XYZ file of C-alpha atoms in Angstrom:
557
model
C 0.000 0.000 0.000
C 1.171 3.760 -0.798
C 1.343 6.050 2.405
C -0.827 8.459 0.890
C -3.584 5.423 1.537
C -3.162 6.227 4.793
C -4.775 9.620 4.930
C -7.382 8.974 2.835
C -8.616 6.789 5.752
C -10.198 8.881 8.535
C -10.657 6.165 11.190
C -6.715 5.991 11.510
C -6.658 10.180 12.782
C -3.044 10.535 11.081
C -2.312 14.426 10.701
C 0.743 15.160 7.906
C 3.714 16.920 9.355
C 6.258 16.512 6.438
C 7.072 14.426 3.620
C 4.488 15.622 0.754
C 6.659 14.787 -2.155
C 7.213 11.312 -0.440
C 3.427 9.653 0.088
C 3.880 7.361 -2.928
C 6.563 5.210 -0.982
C 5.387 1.902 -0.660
C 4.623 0.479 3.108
C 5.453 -3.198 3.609
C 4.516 -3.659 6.866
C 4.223 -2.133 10.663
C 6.239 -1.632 13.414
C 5.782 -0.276 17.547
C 9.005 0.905 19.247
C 9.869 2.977 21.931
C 13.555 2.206 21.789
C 16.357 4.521 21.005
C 17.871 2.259 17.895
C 15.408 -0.353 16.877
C 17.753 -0.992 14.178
C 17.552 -4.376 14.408
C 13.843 -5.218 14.243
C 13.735 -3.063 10.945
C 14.349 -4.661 7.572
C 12.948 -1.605 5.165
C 9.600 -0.350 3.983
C 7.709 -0.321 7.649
C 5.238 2.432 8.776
C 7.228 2.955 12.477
C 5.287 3.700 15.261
C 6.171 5.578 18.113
C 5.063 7.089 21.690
C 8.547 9.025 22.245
C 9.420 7.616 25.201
C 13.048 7.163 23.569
C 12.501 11.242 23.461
C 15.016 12.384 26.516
C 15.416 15.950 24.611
C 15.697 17.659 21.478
C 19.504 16.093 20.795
C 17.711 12.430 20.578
C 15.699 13.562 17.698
C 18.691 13.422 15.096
C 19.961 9.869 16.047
C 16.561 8.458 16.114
C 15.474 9.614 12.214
C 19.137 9.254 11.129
C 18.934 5.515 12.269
C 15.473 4.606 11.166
C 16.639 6.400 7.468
C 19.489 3.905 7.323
C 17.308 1.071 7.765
C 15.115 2.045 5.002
C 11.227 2.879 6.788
C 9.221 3.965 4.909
C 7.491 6.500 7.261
C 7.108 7.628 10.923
C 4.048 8.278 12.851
C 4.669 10.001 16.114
C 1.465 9.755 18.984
C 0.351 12.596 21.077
C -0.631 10.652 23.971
C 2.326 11.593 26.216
C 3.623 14.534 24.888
C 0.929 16.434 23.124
C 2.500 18.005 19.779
C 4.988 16.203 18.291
C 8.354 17.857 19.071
C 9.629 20.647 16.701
C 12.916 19.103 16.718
C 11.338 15.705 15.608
C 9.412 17.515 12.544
C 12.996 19.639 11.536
C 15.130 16.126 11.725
C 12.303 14.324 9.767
C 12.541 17.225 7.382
C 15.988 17.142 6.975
C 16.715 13.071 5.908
C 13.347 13.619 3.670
C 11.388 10.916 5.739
C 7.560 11.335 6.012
C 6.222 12.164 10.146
C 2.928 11.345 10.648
C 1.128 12.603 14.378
C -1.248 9.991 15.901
C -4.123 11.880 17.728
C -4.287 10.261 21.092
C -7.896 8.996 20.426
C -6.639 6.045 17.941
C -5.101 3.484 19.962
C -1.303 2.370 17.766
C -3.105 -0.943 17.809
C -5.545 0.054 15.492
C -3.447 1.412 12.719
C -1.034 -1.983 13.145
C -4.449 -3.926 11.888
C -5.685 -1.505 8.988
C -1.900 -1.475 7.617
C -1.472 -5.591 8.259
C -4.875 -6.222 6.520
C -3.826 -4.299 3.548
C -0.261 -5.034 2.763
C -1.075 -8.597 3.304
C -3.940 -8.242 1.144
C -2.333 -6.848 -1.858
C 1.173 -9.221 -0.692
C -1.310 -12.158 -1.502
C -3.091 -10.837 -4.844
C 0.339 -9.866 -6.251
C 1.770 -13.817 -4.998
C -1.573 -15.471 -6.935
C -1.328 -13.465 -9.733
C 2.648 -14.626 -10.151
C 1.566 -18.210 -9.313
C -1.181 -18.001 -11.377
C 1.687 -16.846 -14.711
C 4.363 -19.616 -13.392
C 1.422 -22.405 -13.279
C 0.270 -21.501 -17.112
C 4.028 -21.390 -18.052
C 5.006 -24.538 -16.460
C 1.716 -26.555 -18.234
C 2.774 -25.242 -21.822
C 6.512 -25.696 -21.957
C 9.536 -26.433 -19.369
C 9.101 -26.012 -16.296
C 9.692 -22.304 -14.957
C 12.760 -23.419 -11.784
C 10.814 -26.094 -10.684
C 9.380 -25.541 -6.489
C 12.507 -23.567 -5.367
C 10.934 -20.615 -7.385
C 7.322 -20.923 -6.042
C 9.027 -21.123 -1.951
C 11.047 -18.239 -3.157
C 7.600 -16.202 -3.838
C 6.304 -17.091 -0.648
C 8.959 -15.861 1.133
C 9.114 -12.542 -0.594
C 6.090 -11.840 -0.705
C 4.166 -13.421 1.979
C 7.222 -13.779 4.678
C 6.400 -16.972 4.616
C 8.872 -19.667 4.721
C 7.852 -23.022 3.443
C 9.703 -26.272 1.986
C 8.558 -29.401 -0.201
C 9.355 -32.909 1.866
C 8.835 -36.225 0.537
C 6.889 -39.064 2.271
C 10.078 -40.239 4.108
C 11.209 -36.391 5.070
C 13.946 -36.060 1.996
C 14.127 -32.340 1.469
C 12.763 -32.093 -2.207
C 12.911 -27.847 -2.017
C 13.761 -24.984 0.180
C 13.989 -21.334 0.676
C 17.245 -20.373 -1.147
C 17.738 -17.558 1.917
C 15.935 -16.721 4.901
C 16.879 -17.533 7.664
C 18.388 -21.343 8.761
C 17.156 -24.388 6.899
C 15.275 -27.592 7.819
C 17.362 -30.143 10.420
C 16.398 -33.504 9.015
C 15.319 -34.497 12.307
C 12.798 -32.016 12.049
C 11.763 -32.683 8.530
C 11.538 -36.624 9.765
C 8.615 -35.332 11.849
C 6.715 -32.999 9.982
C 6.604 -36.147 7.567
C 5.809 -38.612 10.238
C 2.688 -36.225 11.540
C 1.859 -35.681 7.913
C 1.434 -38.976 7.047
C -0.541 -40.311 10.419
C -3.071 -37.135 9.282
C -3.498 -38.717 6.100
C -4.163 -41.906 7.260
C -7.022 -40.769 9.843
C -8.567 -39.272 6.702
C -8.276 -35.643 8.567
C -8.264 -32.597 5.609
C -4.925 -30.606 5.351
C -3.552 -28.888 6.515
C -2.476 -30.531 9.265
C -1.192 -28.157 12.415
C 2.498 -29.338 14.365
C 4.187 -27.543 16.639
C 8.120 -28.359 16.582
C 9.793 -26.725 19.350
C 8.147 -22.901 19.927
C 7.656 -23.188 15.731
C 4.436 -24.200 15.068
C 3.871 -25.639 11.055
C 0.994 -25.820 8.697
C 1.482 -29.317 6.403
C -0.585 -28.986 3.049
C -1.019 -32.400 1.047
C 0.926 -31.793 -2.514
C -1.303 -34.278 -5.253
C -1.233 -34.426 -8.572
C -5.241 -35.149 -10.477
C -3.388 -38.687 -11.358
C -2.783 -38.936 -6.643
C -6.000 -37.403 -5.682
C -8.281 -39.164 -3.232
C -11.126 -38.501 -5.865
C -9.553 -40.734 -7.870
C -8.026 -43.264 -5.810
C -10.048 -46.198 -4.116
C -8.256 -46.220 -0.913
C -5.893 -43.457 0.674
C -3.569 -46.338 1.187
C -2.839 -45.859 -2.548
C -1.537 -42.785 -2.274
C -0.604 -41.598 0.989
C 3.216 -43.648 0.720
C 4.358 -41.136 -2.358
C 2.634 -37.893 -2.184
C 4.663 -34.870 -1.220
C 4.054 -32.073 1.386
C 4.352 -28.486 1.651
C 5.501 -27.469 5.288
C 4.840 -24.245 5.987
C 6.256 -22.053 9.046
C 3.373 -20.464 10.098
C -0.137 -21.399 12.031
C -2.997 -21.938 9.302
C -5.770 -22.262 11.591
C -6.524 -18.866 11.771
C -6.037 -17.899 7.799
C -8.331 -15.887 5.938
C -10.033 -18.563 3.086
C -8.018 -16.568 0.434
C -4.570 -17.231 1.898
C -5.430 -20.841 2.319
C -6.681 -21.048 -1.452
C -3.957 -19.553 -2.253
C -1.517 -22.112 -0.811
C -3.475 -24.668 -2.714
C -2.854 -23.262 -5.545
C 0.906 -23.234 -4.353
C 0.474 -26.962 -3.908
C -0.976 -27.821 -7.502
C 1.768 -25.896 -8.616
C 4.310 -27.986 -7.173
C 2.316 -30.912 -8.062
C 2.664 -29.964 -11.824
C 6.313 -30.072 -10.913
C 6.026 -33.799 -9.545
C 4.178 -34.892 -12.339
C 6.963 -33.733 -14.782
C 9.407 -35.463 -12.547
C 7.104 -38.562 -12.956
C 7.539 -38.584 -16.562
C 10.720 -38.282 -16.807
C 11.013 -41.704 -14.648
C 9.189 -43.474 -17.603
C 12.297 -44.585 -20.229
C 13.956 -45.980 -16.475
C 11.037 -47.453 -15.724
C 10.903 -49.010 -18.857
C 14.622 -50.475 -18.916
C 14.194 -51.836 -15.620
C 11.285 -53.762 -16.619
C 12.843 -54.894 -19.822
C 15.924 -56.420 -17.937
C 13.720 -58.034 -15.402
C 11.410 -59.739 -18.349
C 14.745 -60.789 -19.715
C 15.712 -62.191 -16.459
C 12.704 -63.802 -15.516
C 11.937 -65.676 -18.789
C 15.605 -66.969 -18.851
C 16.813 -65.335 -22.074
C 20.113 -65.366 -22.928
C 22.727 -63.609 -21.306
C 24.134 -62.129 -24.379
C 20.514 -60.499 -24.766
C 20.398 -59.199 -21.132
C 24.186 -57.868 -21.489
C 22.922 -56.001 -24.597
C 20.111 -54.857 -22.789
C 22.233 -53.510 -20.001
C 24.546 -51.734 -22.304
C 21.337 -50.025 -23.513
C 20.663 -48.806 -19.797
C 24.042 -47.807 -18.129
C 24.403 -44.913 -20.666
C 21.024 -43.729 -19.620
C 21.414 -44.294 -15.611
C 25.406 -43.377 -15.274
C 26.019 -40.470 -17.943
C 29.240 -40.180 -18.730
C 30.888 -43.717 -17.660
C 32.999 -45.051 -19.551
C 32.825 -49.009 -18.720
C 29.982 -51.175 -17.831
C 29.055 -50.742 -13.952
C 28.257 -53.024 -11.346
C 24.633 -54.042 -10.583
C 22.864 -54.714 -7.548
C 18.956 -55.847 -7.110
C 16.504 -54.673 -4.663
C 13.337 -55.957 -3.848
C 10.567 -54.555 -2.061
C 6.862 -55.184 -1.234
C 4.414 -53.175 0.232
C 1.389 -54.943 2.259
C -1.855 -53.860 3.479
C -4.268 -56.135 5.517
C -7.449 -56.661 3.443
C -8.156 -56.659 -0.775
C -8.759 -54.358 -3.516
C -5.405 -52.492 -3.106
C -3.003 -52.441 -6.420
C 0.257 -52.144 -4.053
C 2.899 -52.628 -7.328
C 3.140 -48.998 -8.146
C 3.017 -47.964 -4.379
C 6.141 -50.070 -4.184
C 7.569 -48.899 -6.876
C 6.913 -45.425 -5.961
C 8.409 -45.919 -2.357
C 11.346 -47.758 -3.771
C 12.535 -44.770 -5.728
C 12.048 -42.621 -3.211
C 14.158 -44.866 -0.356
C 17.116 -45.863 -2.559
C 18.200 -42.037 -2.702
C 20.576 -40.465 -0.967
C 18.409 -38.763 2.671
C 21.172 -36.095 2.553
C 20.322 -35.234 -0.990
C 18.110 -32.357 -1.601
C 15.943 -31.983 -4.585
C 13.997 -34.188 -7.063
C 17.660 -34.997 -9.609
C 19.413 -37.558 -7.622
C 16.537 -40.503 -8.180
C 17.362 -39.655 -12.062
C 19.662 -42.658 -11.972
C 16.972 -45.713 -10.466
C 15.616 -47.519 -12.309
C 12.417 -49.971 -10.668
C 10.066 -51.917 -12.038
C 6.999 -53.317 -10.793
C 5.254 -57.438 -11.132
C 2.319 -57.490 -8.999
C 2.537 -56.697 -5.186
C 6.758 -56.259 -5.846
C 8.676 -53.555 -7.077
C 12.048 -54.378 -8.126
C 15.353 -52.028 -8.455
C 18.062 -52.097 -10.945
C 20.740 -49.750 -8.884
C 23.659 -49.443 -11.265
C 27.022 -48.915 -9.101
C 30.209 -46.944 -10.804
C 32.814 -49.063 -8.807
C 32.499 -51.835 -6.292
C 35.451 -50.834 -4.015
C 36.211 -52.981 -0.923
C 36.436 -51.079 2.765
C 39.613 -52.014 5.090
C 37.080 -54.554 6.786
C 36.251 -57.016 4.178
C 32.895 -55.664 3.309
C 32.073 -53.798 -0.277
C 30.225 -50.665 -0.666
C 27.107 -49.772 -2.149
C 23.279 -50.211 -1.447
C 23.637 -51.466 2.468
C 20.135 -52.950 3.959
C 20.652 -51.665 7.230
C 20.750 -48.333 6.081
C 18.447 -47.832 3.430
C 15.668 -47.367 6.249
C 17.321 -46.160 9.247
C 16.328 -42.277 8.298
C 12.675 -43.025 6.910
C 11.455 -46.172 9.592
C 9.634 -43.612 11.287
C 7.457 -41.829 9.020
C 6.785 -44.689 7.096
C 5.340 -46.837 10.081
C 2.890 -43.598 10.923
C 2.078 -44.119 7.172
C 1.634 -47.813 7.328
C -0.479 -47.536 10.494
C -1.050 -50.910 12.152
C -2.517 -52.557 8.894
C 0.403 -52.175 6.389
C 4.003 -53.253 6.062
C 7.247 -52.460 4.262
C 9.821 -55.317 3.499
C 13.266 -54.935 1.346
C 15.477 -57.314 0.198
C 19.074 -56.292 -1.028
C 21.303 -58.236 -3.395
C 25.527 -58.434 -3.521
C 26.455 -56.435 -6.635
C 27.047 -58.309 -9.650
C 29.202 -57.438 -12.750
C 27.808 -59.481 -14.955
C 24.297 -60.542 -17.418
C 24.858 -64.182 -15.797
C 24.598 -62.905 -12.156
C 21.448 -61.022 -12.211
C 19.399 -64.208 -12.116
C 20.774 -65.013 -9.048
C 21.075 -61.366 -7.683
C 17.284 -61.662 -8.067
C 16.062 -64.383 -6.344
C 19.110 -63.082 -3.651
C 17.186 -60.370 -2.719
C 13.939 -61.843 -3.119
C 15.380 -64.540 -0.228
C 16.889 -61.662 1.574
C 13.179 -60.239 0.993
C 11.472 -62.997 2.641
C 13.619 -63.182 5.888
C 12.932 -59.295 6.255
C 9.031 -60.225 6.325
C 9.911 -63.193 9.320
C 10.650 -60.693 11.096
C 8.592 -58.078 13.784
C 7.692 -54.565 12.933
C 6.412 -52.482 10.119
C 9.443 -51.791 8.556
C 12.267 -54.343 7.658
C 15.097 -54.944 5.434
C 17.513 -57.441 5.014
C 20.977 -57.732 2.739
C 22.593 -60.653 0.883
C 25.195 -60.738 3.829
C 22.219 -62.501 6.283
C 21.832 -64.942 3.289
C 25.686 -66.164 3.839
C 24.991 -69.290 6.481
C 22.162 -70.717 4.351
C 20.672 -69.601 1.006
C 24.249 -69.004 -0.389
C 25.888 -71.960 0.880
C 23.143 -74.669 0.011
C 25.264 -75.676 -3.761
C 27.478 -76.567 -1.189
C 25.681 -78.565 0.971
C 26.531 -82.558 0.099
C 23.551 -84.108 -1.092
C 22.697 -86.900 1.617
C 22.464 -83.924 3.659
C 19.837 -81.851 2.037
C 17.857 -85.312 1.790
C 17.856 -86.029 5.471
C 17.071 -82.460 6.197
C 14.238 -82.467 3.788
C 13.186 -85.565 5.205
C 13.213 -84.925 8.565
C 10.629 -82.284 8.557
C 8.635 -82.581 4.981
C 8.164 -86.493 5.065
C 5.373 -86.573 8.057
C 4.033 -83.526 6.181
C 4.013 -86.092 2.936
C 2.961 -88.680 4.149
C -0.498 -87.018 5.792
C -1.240 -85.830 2.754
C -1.110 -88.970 0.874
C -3.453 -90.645 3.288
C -6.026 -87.090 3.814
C -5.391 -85.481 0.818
C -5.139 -82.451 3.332
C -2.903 -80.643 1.154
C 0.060 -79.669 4.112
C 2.953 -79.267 2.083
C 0.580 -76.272 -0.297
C -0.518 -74.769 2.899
C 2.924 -74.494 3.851
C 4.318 -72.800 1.370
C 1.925 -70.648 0.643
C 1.841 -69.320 4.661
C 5.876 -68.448 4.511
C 4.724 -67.106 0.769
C 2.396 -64.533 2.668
C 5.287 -63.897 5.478
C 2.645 -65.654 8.020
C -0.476 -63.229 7.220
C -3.105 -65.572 8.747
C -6.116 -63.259 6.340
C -3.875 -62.893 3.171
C -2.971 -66.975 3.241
C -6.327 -68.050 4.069
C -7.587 -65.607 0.506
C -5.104 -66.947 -1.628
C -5.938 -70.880 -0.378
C -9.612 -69.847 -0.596
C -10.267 -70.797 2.676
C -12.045 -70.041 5.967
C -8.925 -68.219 8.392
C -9.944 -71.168 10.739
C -9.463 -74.042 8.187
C -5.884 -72.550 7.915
C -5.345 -72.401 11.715
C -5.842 -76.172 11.842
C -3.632 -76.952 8.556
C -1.105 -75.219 10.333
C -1.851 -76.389 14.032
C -1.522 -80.192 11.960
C 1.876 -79.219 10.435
C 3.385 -78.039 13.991
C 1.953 -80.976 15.746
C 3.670 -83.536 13.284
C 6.949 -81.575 13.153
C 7.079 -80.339 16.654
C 8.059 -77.374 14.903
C 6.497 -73.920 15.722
C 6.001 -71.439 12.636
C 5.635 -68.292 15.012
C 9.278 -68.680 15.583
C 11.663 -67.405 12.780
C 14.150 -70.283 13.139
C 11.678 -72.709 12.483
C 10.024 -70.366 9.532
C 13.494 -70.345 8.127
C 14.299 -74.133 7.922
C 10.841 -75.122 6.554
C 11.631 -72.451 4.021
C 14.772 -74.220 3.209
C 13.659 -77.754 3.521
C 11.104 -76.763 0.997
C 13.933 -75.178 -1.241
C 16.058 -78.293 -1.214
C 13.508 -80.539 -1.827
């Protein structure tokens, strides 16, 4: 707003003392002080506010304007509560550094004209923001995208003060305010995503209020028309890859425009993600060529071809054919009707980047594919280099959850579950078979185990699946024996079908609902299968020792 607004308003009682030729300066906000350099609280463009009580004598006049002139006000309104007139000395110094003086009459409290200036420079802050957002959103739906979300935070800081940054569904730090104050810890971006994602599971509307500390955020969904509950059957189906725009600031007490507004922000970003999307599409596509390749058994001469195809596209710039490792991960919800594949998939991209890397490039070079509930990652590796302890580098099981367990158990609730499997690299077509059905094991003895989130590597594989080539065969057959015979023979004499029930229970990881669906049978009919199998083994299949040598009895046999 222009400071001549201000006199055009009679309910504010401002009188002009000086500054005629200056009334078209442009007031960006308000400020009360009664301190002798308030310096430091100013940052340019306020409408100051004063009772004098800095005032000692004429000689503090000087100082005062000369200080608030530096910082760039825009004006000064003096009240004449204490003193009566404003002070000669005050109009001659105001005169001097060409900065408009303004007296309060003592009727209008300094409260008053704080609200009439707030309402209108955030007014006309927020028109001016949603008519820019409005131009980026048009440019970034006809052509290339217009700087992507750092420019849209960047607008909200300069011309809302507000500061705001784009998190993913595990807390990665997708965009930030480029200055401003300090950024995001990723402790606290951890939480915002973890209370984001509980929210969204209750089925509670954004945005969603958290106080961090003394700093209280405002967490707006970010979904694309491809993400949004309209379209989707089941939140579930979403709620694992959809962004969020954390904002610093308390939303509960917006005006409906400001809120609009930041939805607006938010399908502006979502544009954004879509783009980003797209982009995955030739990676997706490689990744599921290789694994159709693999899967049908073709050739390893077709697979290396195929993989000389890819590295160029996932490694830019190498000059040699990289290493390869396989990861494997399913996502699991209690009940039907839920296409978890792309969820997976989606997830899976997200977790195999880098949590200290900021912004949407780094998952440029993934590549995951998706068969049924799995999604399965191609992770190309430069160099397999070998640490002064034995072990090689790369993607490590342990830590490709350590920074996202928590937010994605508040996402999974207590009726989903994440397991990941992790291969050894391989430098070779001939070892991705086997890198494959490595992390698919590795996979499988992540789901044996407790909690909502678990991975397991290729090193946990190293007393069993790896080693059983080695294992002489009069062995395996008296292991086999030992606990599938009984099983065997029962079934030839019942026809109860043990050794099916079996293996599809470790199949389903031991879900009791999703075993008894894919048997067709009543969830008691299965508790008695299994009660039969324990009783005739003496084995107990809620124990993850016995899980594991059923699973490699059946293996062997």
């Amino acid at each position: 707003m222009r400071l001549r607004a201000l006199l055009d308003t009679d309910a504010l009682g401002l009188k002009l003392l000086g500054g005629e030729d200056e009334l078209d300066r442009t007031v960006r906000g308000v400020m009360t002080t009664d301190l002798r350099d308030p310096s430091r609280y100013l940052s340019g463009g306020e409408l100051v506010l004063t009772g004098l009580a800095w005032r000692r004598g004429a000689a503090d006049s000087e100082p005062f304007v000369r200080i608030l002139v530096q910082a760039g006000v825009a004006a000064l309104a003096a009240g004449e509560a204490e003193l009566g007139d404003v002070p000669e000395d005050l109009v001659q110094a105001c005169a001097r550094h060409r900065l408009p003086l303004f007296a309060v009459h003592e009727s209008v409290a300094f409260a008053t004209i704080t609200e009439h200036v707030v309402r209108q420079v955030s007014g006309e802050r927020a028109g001016d923001l949603a008519a820019v957002v409005d131009r980026h959103r048009r440019m970034m739906t006809s052509g290339p995208a217009g700087g992507g979300p750092d420019v849209v935070l960047d607008l909200l800081g300069s011309d809302l003060d507000l500061r705001a940054w784009v998190l993913s569904p595990t807390g990665r730090l997708i965009a930030g305010p480029k200055a401003g104050g300090p950024g995001l810890p990723a402790e606290a971006c951890a939480k915002l995503a973890a209370e984001h994602l509980a929210a969204a599971r209750t089925g509670r509307r954004g945005p969603h209020r958290m106080i961090l500390g003394s700093t209280t955020y405002s967490l707006f969904p970010i979904r694309s028309s491809g993400r949004s509950p309209q379209g989707s059957r089941d939140v579930r189906e979403t709620v694992l890859s959809d962004w969020l725009l954390a904002v610093e600031a308390d939303a509960g007490d917006w005006a409906e425009e400001r809120l609009d507004l930041l939805h607006g922000v938010t399908q502006l970003i979502a544009v954004e993600r879509d783009r980003r999307d797209a982009a995955r599409t030739v990676r997706r596509r490689l990744a599921q060529e290789v694994l159709e390749l693999v899967q049908t058994g073709a050739a390893p001469a077709e697979i290396a071809a195929r993989l000389r195809v890819a590295a160029p596209v996932l490694l830019p710039g190498l000059g040699t054919a990289p290493h390869w490792q396989v990861v494997v991960a399913r996502v699991e919800w209690d009940g039907e009707g839920i296409e978890a594949g792309p969820v997976a998939q989606s997830l899976l991209e997200e977790i195999l980047v880098d949590p200290l890397a900021t912004g949407p490039e780094p998952s440029d070079r993934i590549a995951v594919a998706h068969t049924g509930d799995e999604a399965i990652a191609l992770v190309p590796l430069p160099a397999v280099s070998t640490e002064h302890d034995g072990s090689e580098t790369g993607v490590l099981a342990d830590a490709l959850l350590a920074s996202v367990r928590d937010p994605l158990s508040a996402g999974l609730d207590d009726d989903g579950r994440v397991t990941l499997g992790v291969s050894a690299a391989v430098h070779s077509a001939e070892g991705l078979r086997g890198a494959l059905e490595e992390a698919r094991h590795a996979r499988r003895v992540a789901a044996a185990r407790p909690g909502r989130v678990c991975a397991a590597g290729h090193h946990e594989l190293a007393s069993h699946v790896l080693l059983l080539p080695f294992v002489p065969d009069d062995v395996r057959r008296a292991f086999t024996a030992r606990l599938l015979d009984p099983l065997r023979d029962y079934d030839r004499r019942h026809r109860a079908e043990l050794i099916p029930t079996l293996e599809a229970f470790l199949e389903c990881d031991g879900s009791w609902t999703r075993c008894a669906s894919r048997l067709h049978l009543h969830v008691n009919t299965l508790r008695y299968r299994v009660g039969r199998i324990e009783q005739l083994t003496s084995r107990d299949l809620s124990r993850l020792e016995d899980k594991l040598d059923f699973f490699l009895a059946l293996r062997m046999s």
